[in-house]
């Protein structure tokens, strides 16, 4: 794998310089650059860090005589149903286009069990050639974006967590409208004390869903109550803690909108700990409509986010970009809709006047 260079370009560091920086031999550095597996993890880490630090650019081995028949899908994790839905949608669209999907998990564990970002997909992309890359809940580092742009490898982001870099193409759900729909549903049942639990501050989907929640309250003539808005991590444990805080308020809510189904499952646990029932004592609405939303008792009312359709749309956009056609807008939003099940009802009454 030769370093990038050519007319009009400034030569980057040689592989020998990278090897010296990492304290390894040139053949070992070459193995890392070429995606070989027979390198110790610690050695691979040192070489990869040296490559990034020195700005070494790897040249893809694309075969210009034939069109790549592969598309790379890089997901946050292979262990959740959201990734499964994305893979299903991407696979169907790829099949229609005569392509195959290669899946990489961007989140792995190091020897101490701590999560770390895995960059091996870039090395492997270099080796096999690809029609492009789809990212789901994965945010490549700046040098990786630059690498893709420089080598004209098209890419698209599915449901990005943060604002994409300028010019990056993304496909997501109508998060603001989903927040409006969830809140309007609870208001229509007669709830006036409606809380929301969202992901971490400054995440793009969560911010839009909370904005929709606030817009629905304002349209109904209800004042926004800051104590009813909570932010936390995306898992059940974090949401359980936030629900406990809401229940401990002098005037707790009678309904809560969770910005993900996983959060809703944690809220179910917090309510059960207090001897409270869904929906008699607390109405609950989630967001995503993952398969698990049907499993709890009662089944979860939630806002359906069309993950499979989002992935299929992103793949079709990617193929158009590969053919030289940029979309008119870098952001495509697909509609969300409320799926009513059994976790919402008009506000009940309990001893103590919470009705």
mmCIF file of C-alpha atoms in Angstrom:
data_model
loop_
_atom_site.group_PDB
_atom_site.id
_atom_site.type_symbol
_atom_site.label_atom_id
_atom_site.label_comp_id
_atom_site.label_asym_id
_atom_site.label_seq_id
_atom_site.Cartn_x
_atom_site.Cartn_y
_atom_site.Cartn_z
ATOM 1 C CA UNK A 1 0.000 0.000 0.000
ATOM 2 C CA UNK A 2 1.763 3.124 -1.177
ATOM 3 C CA UNK A 3 1.402 6.446 0.525
ATOM 4 C CA UNK A 4 -0.787 8.989 -1.187
ATOM 5 C CA UNK A 5 0.939 11.336 -3.543
ATOM 6 C CA UNK A 6 0.831 12.753 -7.029
ATOM 7 C CA UNK A 7 1.057 15.890 -9.074
ATOM 8 C CA UNK A 8 0.197 18.992 -7.149
ATOM 9 C CA UNK A 9 0.048 17.127 -3.822
ATOM 10 C CA UNK A 10 2.419 17.465 -0.896
ATOM 11 C CA UNK A 11 4.075 14.153 -0.124
ATOM 12 C CA UNK A 12 3.087 12.721 3.221
ATOM 13 C CA UNK A 13 5.259 10.726 5.606
ATOM 14 C CA UNK A 14 6.720 7.484 4.332
ATOM 15 C CA UNK A 15 5.884 4.150 5.876
ATOM 16 C CA UNK A 16 9.412 4.074 7.289
ATOM 17 C CA UNK A 17 8.711 7.293 9.196
ATOM 18 C CA UNK A 18 5.484 5.817 10.569
ATOM 19 C CA UNK A 19 7.278 2.621 11.611
ATOM 20 C CA UNK A 20 9.984 4.607 13.401
ATOM 21 C CA UNK A 21 7.361 6.728 15.179
ATOM 22 C CA UNK A 22 5.524 3.605 16.365
ATOM 23 C CA UNK A 23 8.688 1.711 17.284
ATOM 24 C CA UNK A 24 8.033 -1.195 14.897
ATOM 25 C CA UNK A 25 9.523 -2.570 11.707
ATOM 26 C CA UNK A 26 8.414 -1.370 8.287
ATOM 27 C CA UNK A 27 6.879 -4.801 7.436
ATOM 28 C CA UNK A 28 4.812 -4.648 10.643
ATOM 29 C CA UNK A 29 3.596 -1.138 9.860
ATOM 30 C CA UNK A 30 2.733 -2.337 6.348
ATOM 31 C CA UNK A 31 0.635 -5.172 7.792
ATOM 32 C CA UNK A 32 -1.431 -2.673 9.790
ATOM 33 C CA UNK A 33 -1.895 -0.361 6.808
ATOM 34 C CA UNK A 34 -3.018 -3.289 4.673
ATOM 35 C CA UNK A 35 -5.494 -4.633 7.230
ATOM 36 C CA UNK A 36 -3.625 -7.838 8.022
ATOM 37 C CA UNK A 37 -4.891 -9.747 11.061
ATOM 38 C CA UNK A 38 -1.529 -11.169 12.242
ATOM 39 C CA UNK A 39 -0.590 -8.120 14.344
ATOM 40 C CA UNK A 40 -0.833 -7.905 18.115
ATOM 41 C CA UNK A 41 -3.582 -5.509 19.324
ATOM 42 C CA UNK A 42 -1.147 -3.263 21.203
ATOM 43 C CA UNK A 43 1.144 -3.046 18.172
ATOM 44 C CA UNK A 44 -1.823 -2.265 15.923
ATOM 45 C CA UNK A 45 -2.867 0.501 18.310
ATOM 46 C CA UNK A 46 0.587 2.109 18.285
ATOM 47 C CA UNK A 47 0.840 2.003 14.515
ATOM 48 C CA UNK A 48 -2.701 3.318 14.040
ATOM 49 C CA UNK A 49 -2.031 6.220 16.395
ATOM 50 C CA UNK A 50 1.191 7.011 14.530
ATOM 51 C CA UNK A 51 -0.668 6.923 11.194
ATOM 52 C CA UNK A 52 -3.236 9.400 12.493
ATOM 53 C CA UNK A 53 -0.683 11.602 14.244
ATOM 54 C CA UNK A 54 1.523 11.905 11.176
ATOM 55 C CA UNK A 55 -1.324 12.290 8.709
ATOM 56 C CA UNK A 56 -0.448 9.212 6.665
ATOM 57 C CA UNK A 57 -3.043 8.749 3.901
ATOM 58 C CA UNK A 58 -3.843 5.211 2.823
ATOM 59 C CA UNK A 59 -4.613 4.690 -0.830
ATOM 60 C CA UNK A 60 -7.634 2.472 -1.577
ATOM 61 C CA UNK A 61 -7.091 -0.453 -3.888
ATOM 62 C CA UNK A 62 -10.127 0.216 -6.006
ATOM 63 C CA UNK A 63 -10.255 -1.546 -9.328
ATOM 64 C CA UNK A 64 -11.250 1.068 -11.859
ATOM 65 C CA UNK A 65 -12.041 -1.589 -14.471
ATOM 66 C CA UNK A 66 -15.041 -2.859 -12.581
ATOM 67 C CA UNK A 67 -17.788 -1.363 -10.459
ATOM 68 C CA UNK A 68 -17.582 -2.317 -6.744
ATOM 69 C CA UNK A 69 -20.354 -4.724 -5.763
ATOM 70 C CA UNK A 70 -20.096 -4.083 -2.034
ATOM 71 C CA UNK A 71 -21.461 -1.446 0.329
ATOM 72 C CA UNK A 72 -20.072 -1.067 3.843
ATOM 73 C CA UNK A 73 -22.451 -0.594 6.779
ATOM 74 C CA UNK A 74 -20.789 0.565 9.997
ATOM 75 C CA UNK A 75 -23.057 0.287 13.044
ATOM 76 C CA UNK A 76 -22.659 1.274 16.673
ATOM 77 C CA UNK A 77 -23.244 -2.274 17.875
ATOM 78 C CA UNK A 78 -24.510 -5.577 16.513
ATOM 79 C CA UNK A 79 -26.257 -6.398 19.774
ATOM 80 C CA UNK A 80 -29.430 -4.309 19.513
ATOM 81 C CA UNK A 81 -32.611 -4.489 17.503
ATOM 82 C CA UNK A 82 -32.173 -0.990 16.050
ATOM 83 C CA UNK A 83 -29.068 -2.182 14.204
ATOM 84 C CA UNK A 84 -31.035 -5.218 13.054
ATOM 85 C CA UNK A 85 -33.738 -3.021 11.542
ATOM 86 C CA UNK A 86 -31.135 -0.858 9.798
ATOM 87 C CA UNK A 87 -29.381 -3.933 8.399
ATOM 88 C CA UNK A 88 -32.694 -5.331 7.136
ATOM 89 C CA UNK A 89 -33.524 -2.128 5.262
ATOM 90 C CA UNK A 90 -30.020 -1.788 3.816
ATOM 91 C CA UNK A 91 -29.943 -5.417 2.721
ATOM 92 C CA UNK A 92 -33.251 -5.167 0.877
ATOM 93 C CA UNK A 93 -32.172 -2.031 -0.989
ATOM 94 C CA UNK A 94 -28.763 -3.553 -1.749
ATOM 95 C CA UNK A 95 -30.389 -6.715 -3.095
ATOM 96 C CA UNK A 96 -32.525 -4.645 -5.450
ATOM 97 C CA UNK A 97 -29.340 -2.937 -6.695
ATOM 98 C CA UNK A 98 -27.401 -6.197 -7.067
ATOM 99 C CA UNK A 99 -25.044 -5.365 -4.201
ATOM 100 C CA UNK A 100 -23.870 -7.080 -1.041
ATOM 101 C CA UNK A 101 -23.642 -5.526 2.432
ATOM 102 C CA UNK A 102 -20.507 -5.824 4.560
ATOM 103 C CA UNK A 103 -21.237 -5.038 8.225
ATOM 104 C CA UNK A 104 -18.707 -3.713 10.752
ATOM 105 C CA UNK A 105 -19.341 -2.944 14.411
ATOM 106 C CA UNK A 106 -17.680 0.324 15.366
ATOM 107 C CA UNK A 107 -17.993 -0.205 19.114
ATOM 108 C CA UNK A 108 -15.844 -2.935 20.658
ATOM 109 C CA UNK A 109 -14.335 -3.636 24.068
ATOM 110 C CA UNK A 110 -10.706 -3.411 25.061
ATOM 111 C CA UNK A 111 -8.974 -5.898 27.354
ATOM 112 C CA UNK A 112 -10.233 -4.062 30.440
ATOM 113 C CA UNK A 113 -13.827 -4.249 29.205
ATOM 114 C CA UNK A 114 -14.028 -0.545 28.370
ATOM 115 C CA UNK A 115 -15.736 0.610 25.157
ATOM 116 C CA UNK A 116 -13.478 1.934 22.429
ATOM 117 C CA UNK A 117 -13.952 3.034 18.849
ATOM 118 C CA UNK A 118 -12.778 0.443 16.349
ATOM 119 C CA UNK A 119 -11.120 1.845 13.230
ATOM 120 C CA UNK A 120 -10.472 -1.463 11.502
ATOM 121 C CA UNK A 121 -13.323 -0.834 9.054
ATOM 122 C CA UNK A 122 -11.223 1.807 7.308
ATOM 123 C CA UNK A 123 -8.304 -0.552 6.762
ATOM 124 C CA UNK A 124 -10.631 -3.239 5.443
ATOM 125 C CA UNK A 125 -12.422 -0.769 3.198
ATOM 126 C CA UNK A 126 -9.060 -0.016 1.615
ATOM 127 C CA UNK A 127 -8.494 -3.673 0.803
ATOM 128 C CA UNK A 128 -11.785 -4.705 -0.709
ATOM 129 C CA UNK A 129 -13.032 -1.574 -2.468
ATOM 130 C CA UNK A 130 -16.587 -0.455 -1.853
ATOM 131 C CA UNK A 131 -19.386 1.442 -3.532
ATOM 132 C CA UNK A 132 -19.597 3.543 -0.379
ATOM 133 C CA UNK A 133 -20.198 3.543 3.370
ATOM 134 C CA UNK A 134 -23.322 3.867 5.508
ATOM 135 C CA UNK A 135 -22.940 4.868 9.157
ATOM 136 C CA UNK A 136 -25.630 4.183 11.765
ATOM 137 C CA UNK A 137 -25.213 5.960 15.123
ATOM 138 C CA UNK A 138 -21.503 6.179 14.365
ATOM 139 C CA UNK A 139 -19.603 9.404 13.995
ATOM 140 C CA UNK A 140 -16.271 9.018 12.207
ATOM 141 C CA UNK A 141 -13.413 11.206 13.347
ATOM 142 C CA UNK A 142 -12.430 14.241 11.325
ATOM 143 C CA UNK A 143 -9.483 12.513 9.594
ATOM 144 C CA UNK A 144 -11.772 9.662 8.543
ATOM 145 C CA UNK A 145 -14.268 12.079 6.998
ATOM 146 C CA UNK A 146 -11.363 13.758 5.217
ATOM 147 C CA UNK A 147 -10.080 10.398 3.980
ATOM 148 C CA UNK A 148 -13.468 9.482 2.509
ATOM 149 C CA UNK A 149 -13.836 12.876 0.863
ATOM 150 C CA UNK A 150 -10.305 12.877 -0.536
ATOM 151 C CA UNK A 151 -10.705 9.438 -2.085
ATOM 152 C CA UNK A 152 -14.223 10.198 -3.299
ATOM 153 C CA UNK A 153 -15.788 7.343 -1.380
ATOM 154 C CA UNK A 154 -19.468 8.313 -0.974
ATOM 155 C CA UNK A 155 -20.975 7.973 2.477
ATOM 156 C CA UNK A 156 -24.272 8.681 4.218
ATOM 157 C CA UNK A 157 -25.258 8.924 7.882
ATOM 158 C CA UNK A 158 -28.332 7.135 9.218
ATOM 159 C CA UNK A 159 -29.983 8.789 12.231
ATOM 160 C CA UNK A 160 -26.913 10.842 13.235
ATOM 161 C CA UNK A 161 -26.620 11.769 16.898
ATOM 162 C CA UNK A 162 -24.859 15.099 16.340
ATOM 163 C CA UNK A 163 -24.968 17.663 13.571
ATOM 164 C CA UNK A 164 -23.113 16.178 10.567
ATOM 165 C CA UNK A 165 -20.191 18.071 9.043
ATOM 166 C CA UNK A 166 -21.032 20.490 6.210
ATOM 167 C CA UNK A 167 -22.016 18.695 3.032
ATOM 168 C CA UNK A 168 -22.479 15.271 4.646
ATOM 169 C CA UNK A 169 -25.631 13.468 3.526
ATOM 170 C CA UNK A 170 -27.873 12.109 6.284
ATOM 171 C CA UNK A 171 -31.240 10.382 6.625
ATOM 172 C CA UNK A 172 -33.291 10.534 9.810
ATOM 173 C CA UNK A 173 -36.769 10.517 11.226
ATOM 174 C CA UNK A 174 -39.015 13.532 11.722
ATOM 175 C CA UNK A 175 -37.953 13.929 15.343
ATOM 176 C CA UNK A 176 -39.638 17.273 16.028
ATOM 177 C CA UNK A 177 -42.949 16.054 14.659
ATOM 178 C CA UNK A 178 -42.582 12.826 16.630
ATOM 179 C CA UNK A 179 -42.201 14.842 19.835
ATOM 180 C CA UNK A 180 -45.301 16.852 18.946
ATOM 181 C CA UNK A 181 -47.305 13.698 18.201
ATOM 182 C CA UNK A 182 -46.330 11.936 21.443
ATOM 183 C CA UNK A 183 -47.160 14.968 23.568
ATOM 184 C CA UNK A 184 -50.420 15.724 21.765
ATOM 185 C CA UNK A 185 -51.540 12.144 22.383
ATOM 186 C CA UNK A 186 -51.029 12.532 26.131
ATOM 187 C CA UNK A 187 -52.717 15.923 26.168
ATOM 188 C CA UNK A 188 -55.693 14.525 24.270
ATOM 189 C CA UNK A 189 -56.181 11.987 27.066
ATOM 190 C CA UNK A 190 -56.511 14.821 29.575
ATOM 191 C CA UNK A 191 -52.978 14.940 30.984
ATOM 192 C CA UNK A 192 -51.687 18.404 31.844
ATOM 193 C CA UNK A 193 -48.655 17.398 33.911
ATOM 194 C CA UNK A 194 -46.565 15.819 31.164
ATOM 195 C CA UNK A 195 -42.826 15.246 31.616
ATOM 196 C CA UNK A 196 -40.145 14.343 29.078
ATOM 197 C CA UNK A 197 -36.917 12.368 29.531
ATOM 198 C CA UNK A 198 -34.446 12.881 26.698
ATOM 199 C CA UNK A 199 -30.894 11.833 25.886
ATOM 200 C CA UNK A 200 -27.844 13.880 26.637
ATOM 201 C CA UNK A 201 -27.984 17.588 25.912
ATOM 202 C CA UNK A 202 -26.923 18.754 22.448
ATOM 203 C CA UNK A 203 -27.765 15.484 20.730
ATOM 204 C CA UNK A 204 -29.656 16.299 17.557
ATOM 205 C CA UNK A 205 -32.577 13.798 17.747
ATOM 206 C CA UNK A 206 -33.228 14.383 21.454
ATOM 207 C CA UNK A 207 -33.159 18.162 21.111
ATOM 208 C CA UNK A 208 -35.669 18.013 18.262
ATOM 209 C CA UNK A 209 -37.991 15.691 20.202
ATOM 210 C CA UNK A 210 -37.913 17.953 23.267
ATOM 211 C CA UNK A 211 -38.588 20.961 21.028
ATOM 212 C CA UNK A 212 -41.631 19.151 19.651
ATOM 213 C CA UNK A 213 -42.805 18.393 23.189
ATOM 214 C CA UNK A 214 -42.531 22.062 24.134
ATOM 215 C CA UNK A 215 -44.297 23.168 20.962
ATOM 216 C CA UNK A 216 -47.246 20.854 21.674
ATOM 217 C CA UNK A 217 -47.549 22.192 25.230
ATOM 218 C CA UNK A 218 -47.494 25.775 23.985
ATOM 219 C CA UNK A 219 -50.125 25.043 21.344
ATOM 220 C CA UNK A 220 -52.350 23.639 24.116
ATOM 221 C CA UNK A 221 -51.882 26.784 26.204
ATOM 222 C CA UNK A 222 -49.834 25.016 28.891
ATOM 223 C CA UNK A 223 -46.811 26.602 30.483
ATOM 224 C CA UNK A 224 -43.473 24.857 30.147
ATOM 225 C CA UNK A 225 -42.279 23.447 33.476
ATOM 226 C CA UNK A 226 -38.468 23.143 33.509
ATOM 227 C CA UNK A 227 -38.544 20.543 36.300
ATOM 228 C CA UNK A 228 -40.464 18.220 33.967
ATOM 229 C CA UNK A 229 -37.615 18.115 31.432
ATOM 230 C CA UNK A 230 -34.833 15.653 32.261
ATOM 231 C CA UNK A 231 -31.730 14.635 30.309
ATOM 232 C CA UNK A 232 -29.761 11.457 30.775
ATOM 233 C CA UNK A 233 -27.895 8.651 29.047
ATOM 234 C CA UNK A 234 -29.731 6.404 26.583
ATOM 235 C CA UNK A 235 -29.996 3.278 28.756
ATOM 236 C CA UNK A 236 -32.613 1.900 31.108
ATOM 237 C CA UNK A 237 -30.644 2.501 34.311
ATOM 238 C CA UNK A 238 -30.174 6.206 33.647
ATOM 239 C CA UNK A 239 -33.846 6.663 32.759
ATOM 240 C CA UNK A 240 -34.884 4.853 35.930
ATOM 241 C CA UNK A 241 -32.960 7.396 37.995
ATOM 242 C CA UNK A 242 -34.595 10.324 36.202
ATOM 243 C CA UNK A 243 -38.063 8.835 36.715
ATOM 244 C CA UNK A 244 -37.398 8.549 40.437
ATOM 245 C CA UNK A 245 -36.502 12.251 40.478
ATOM 246 C CA UNK A 246 -39.767 13.111 38.725
ATOM 247 C CA UNK A 247 -41.768 11.027 41.190
ATOM 248 C CA UNK A 248 -40.107 12.844 44.096
ATOM 249 C CA UNK A 249 -41.259 16.272 42.885
ATOM 250 C CA UNK A 250 -43.854 18.062 45.063
ATOM 251 C CA UNK A 251 -46.229 17.790 42.101
ATOM 252 C CA UNK A 252 -45.127 14.788 40.024
ATOM 253 C CA UNK A 253 -46.317 14.314 36.444
ATOM 254 C CA UNK A 254 -49.176 12.045 35.483
ATOM 255 C CA UNK A 255 -47.614 11.156 32.122
ATOM 256 C CA UNK A 256 -44.110 10.925 30.713
ATOM 257 C CA UNK A 257 -42.711 10.938 27.185
ATOM 258 C CA UNK A 258 -39.418 9.055 26.808
ATOM 259 C CA UNK A 259 -37.213 9.872 23.839
ATOM 260 C CA UNK A 260 -36.385 6.187 23.305
ATOM 261 C CA UNK A 261 -38.044 2.840 23.992
ATOM 262 C CA UNK A 262 -35.044 1.706 26.037
ATOM 263 C CA UNK A 263 -35.610 4.639 28.384
ATOM 264 C CA UNK A 264 -39.263 3.650 28.699
ATOM 265 C CA UNK A 265 -38.307 0.188 29.927
ATOM 266 C CA UNK A 266 -36.288 1.809 32.729
ATOM 267 C CA UNK A 267 -39.271 3.983 33.616
ATOM 268 C CA UNK A 268 -41.462 0.874 33.920
ATOM 269 C CA UNK A 269 -38.973 -0.458 36.476
ATOM 270 C CA UNK A 270 -38.928 2.796 38.465
ATOM 271 C CA UNK A 271 -42.723 2.860 38.629
ATOM 272 C CA UNK A 272 -42.903 -0.770 39.730
ATOM 273 C CA UNK A 273 -40.443 -0.021 42.541
ATOM 274 C CA UNK A 274 -42.891 2.594 43.877
ATOM 275 C CA UNK A 275 -45.920 0.348 43.490
ATOM 276 C CA UNK A 276 -47.295 2.468 40.649
ATOM 277 C CA UNK A 277 -49.123 1.024 37.669
ATOM 278 C CA UNK A 278 -48.968 1.791 33.952
ATOM 279 C CA UNK A 279 -51.211 3.380 32.741
ATOM 280 C CA UNK A 280 -53.497 3.737 35.776
ATOM 281 C CA UNK A 281 -50.983 5.818 37.748
ATOM 282 C CA UNK A 282 -48.655 6.967 34.968
ATOM 283 C CA UNK A 283 -49.077 7.037 31.206
ATOM 284 C CA UNK A 284 -45.884 6.265 29.284
ATOM 285 C CA UNK A 285 -44.953 6.951 25.647
ATOM 286 C CA UNK A 286 -41.669 5.856 24.056
ATOM 287 C CA UNK A 287 -39.905 6.565 20.783
ATOM 288 C CA UNK A 288 -38.552 4.156 18.111
ATOM 289 C CA UNK A 289 -41.083 1.273 18.108
ATOM 290 C CA UNK A 290 -38.440 -1.392 18.537
ATOM 291 C CA UNK A 291 -39.700 -5.001 18.578
ATOM 292 C CA UNK A 292 -39.238 -4.988 22.371
ATOM 293 C CA UNK A 293 -41.954 -2.330 22.694
ATOM 294 C CA UNK A 294 -44.566 -5.100 22.371
ATOM 295 C CA UNK A 295 -43.089 -7.235 25.137
ATOM 296 C CA UNK A 296 -43.687 -5.447 28.475
ATOM 297 C CA UNK A 297 -47.011 -5.542 30.248
ATOM 298 C CA UNK A 298 -48.674 -3.322 29.272
ATOM 299 C CA UNK A 299 -47.323 -3.032 25.730
ATOM 300 C CA UNK A 300 -45.691 0.332 25.076
ATOM 301 C CA UNK A 301 -47.344 3.162 23.173
ATOM 302 C CA UNK A 302 -44.541 4.682 21.135
ATOM 303 C CA UNK A 303 -43.591 6.800 18.142
ATOM 304 C CA UNK A 304 -42.503 4.633 15.249
ATOM 305 C CA UNK A 305 -39.231 5.644 13.661
ATOM 306 C CA UNK A 306 -38.873 3.934 10.238
ATOM 307 C CA UNK A 307 -35.325 2.636 10.713
ATOM 308 C CA UNK A 308 -35.438 0.100 7.868
ATOM 309 C CA UNK A 309 -36.825 2.696 5.451
ATOM 310 C CA UNK A 310 -34.184 5.185 6.582
ATOM 311 C CA UNK A 311 -31.411 2.706 5.812
ATOM 312 C CA UNK A 312 -32.882 1.844 2.406
ATOM 313 C CA UNK A 313 -33.214 5.533 1.542
ATOM 314 C CA UNK A 314 -29.626 6.203 2.634
ATOM 315 C CA UNK A 315 -28.327 3.381 0.468
ATOM 316 C CA UNK A 316 -30.204 4.619 -2.593
ATOM 317 C CA UNK A 317 -28.833 8.130 -2.020
ATOM 318 C CA UNK A 318 -25.342 6.697 -1.657
ATOM 319 C CA UNK A 319 -25.593 4.875 -4.986
ATOM 320 C CA UNK A 320 -26.768 8.050 -6.686
ATOM 321 C CA UNK A 321 -23.776 9.886 -5.231
ATOM 322 C CA UNK A 322 -21.508 7.138 -6.529
ATOM 323 C CA UNK A 323 -22.885 7.894 -9.996
ATOM 324 C CA UNK A 324 -22.132 11.585 -9.543
ATOM 325 C CA UNK A 325 -25.591 12.832 -8.505
ATOM 326 C CA UNK A 326 -25.619 14.843 -5.290
ATOM 327 C CA UNK A 327 -29.025 15.158 -3.557
ATOM 328 C CA UNK A 328 -30.674 18.573 -3.588
ATOM 329 C CA UNK A 329 -30.714 18.574 0.210
ATOM 330 C CA UNK A 330 -28.122 16.977 2.468
ATOM 331 C CA UNK A 331 -30.815 16.086 5.049
ATOM 332 C CA UNK A 332 -33.689 13.698 4.288
ATOM 333 C CA UNK A 333 -36.398 13.172 6.922
ATOM 334 C CA UNK A 334 -38.915 10.343 6.903
ATOM 335 C CA UNK A 335 -42.209 10.666 8.732
ATOM 336 C CA UNK A 336 -42.819 9.205 12.167
ATOM 337 C CA UNK A 337 -46.195 8.054 13.520
ATOM 338 C CA UNK A 338 -47.733 7.150 16.843
ATOM 339 C CA UNK A 339 -48.366 3.460 17.562
ATOM 340 C CA UNK A 340 -51.012 3.247 20.278
ATOM 341 C CA UNK A 341 -50.868 0.278 22.617
ATOM 342 C CA UNK A 342 -51.818 -0.115 26.266
ATOM 343 C CA UNK A 343 -49.426 2.144 28.212
ATOM 344 C CA UNK A 344 -51.497 5.337 27.980
ATOM 345 C CA UNK A 345 -54.892 6.246 29.419
ATOM 346 C CA UNK A 346 -56.680 9.261 30.923
ATOM 347 C CA UNK A 347 -55.188 10.359 34.248
ATOM 348 C CA UNK A 348 -56.411 8.256 37.146
ATOM 349 C CA UNK A 349 -56.727 9.172 40.802
ATOM 350 C CA UNK A 350 -54.753 7.872 43.769
ATOM 351 C CA UNK A 351 -54.782 8.714 47.469
ATOM 352 C CA UNK A 352 -52.951 12.007 47.909
ATOM 353 C CA UNK A 353 -54.651 13.832 45.067
ATOM 354 C CA UNK A 354 -52.477 12.907 42.112
ATOM 355 C CA UNK A 355 -55.502 12.573 39.847
#
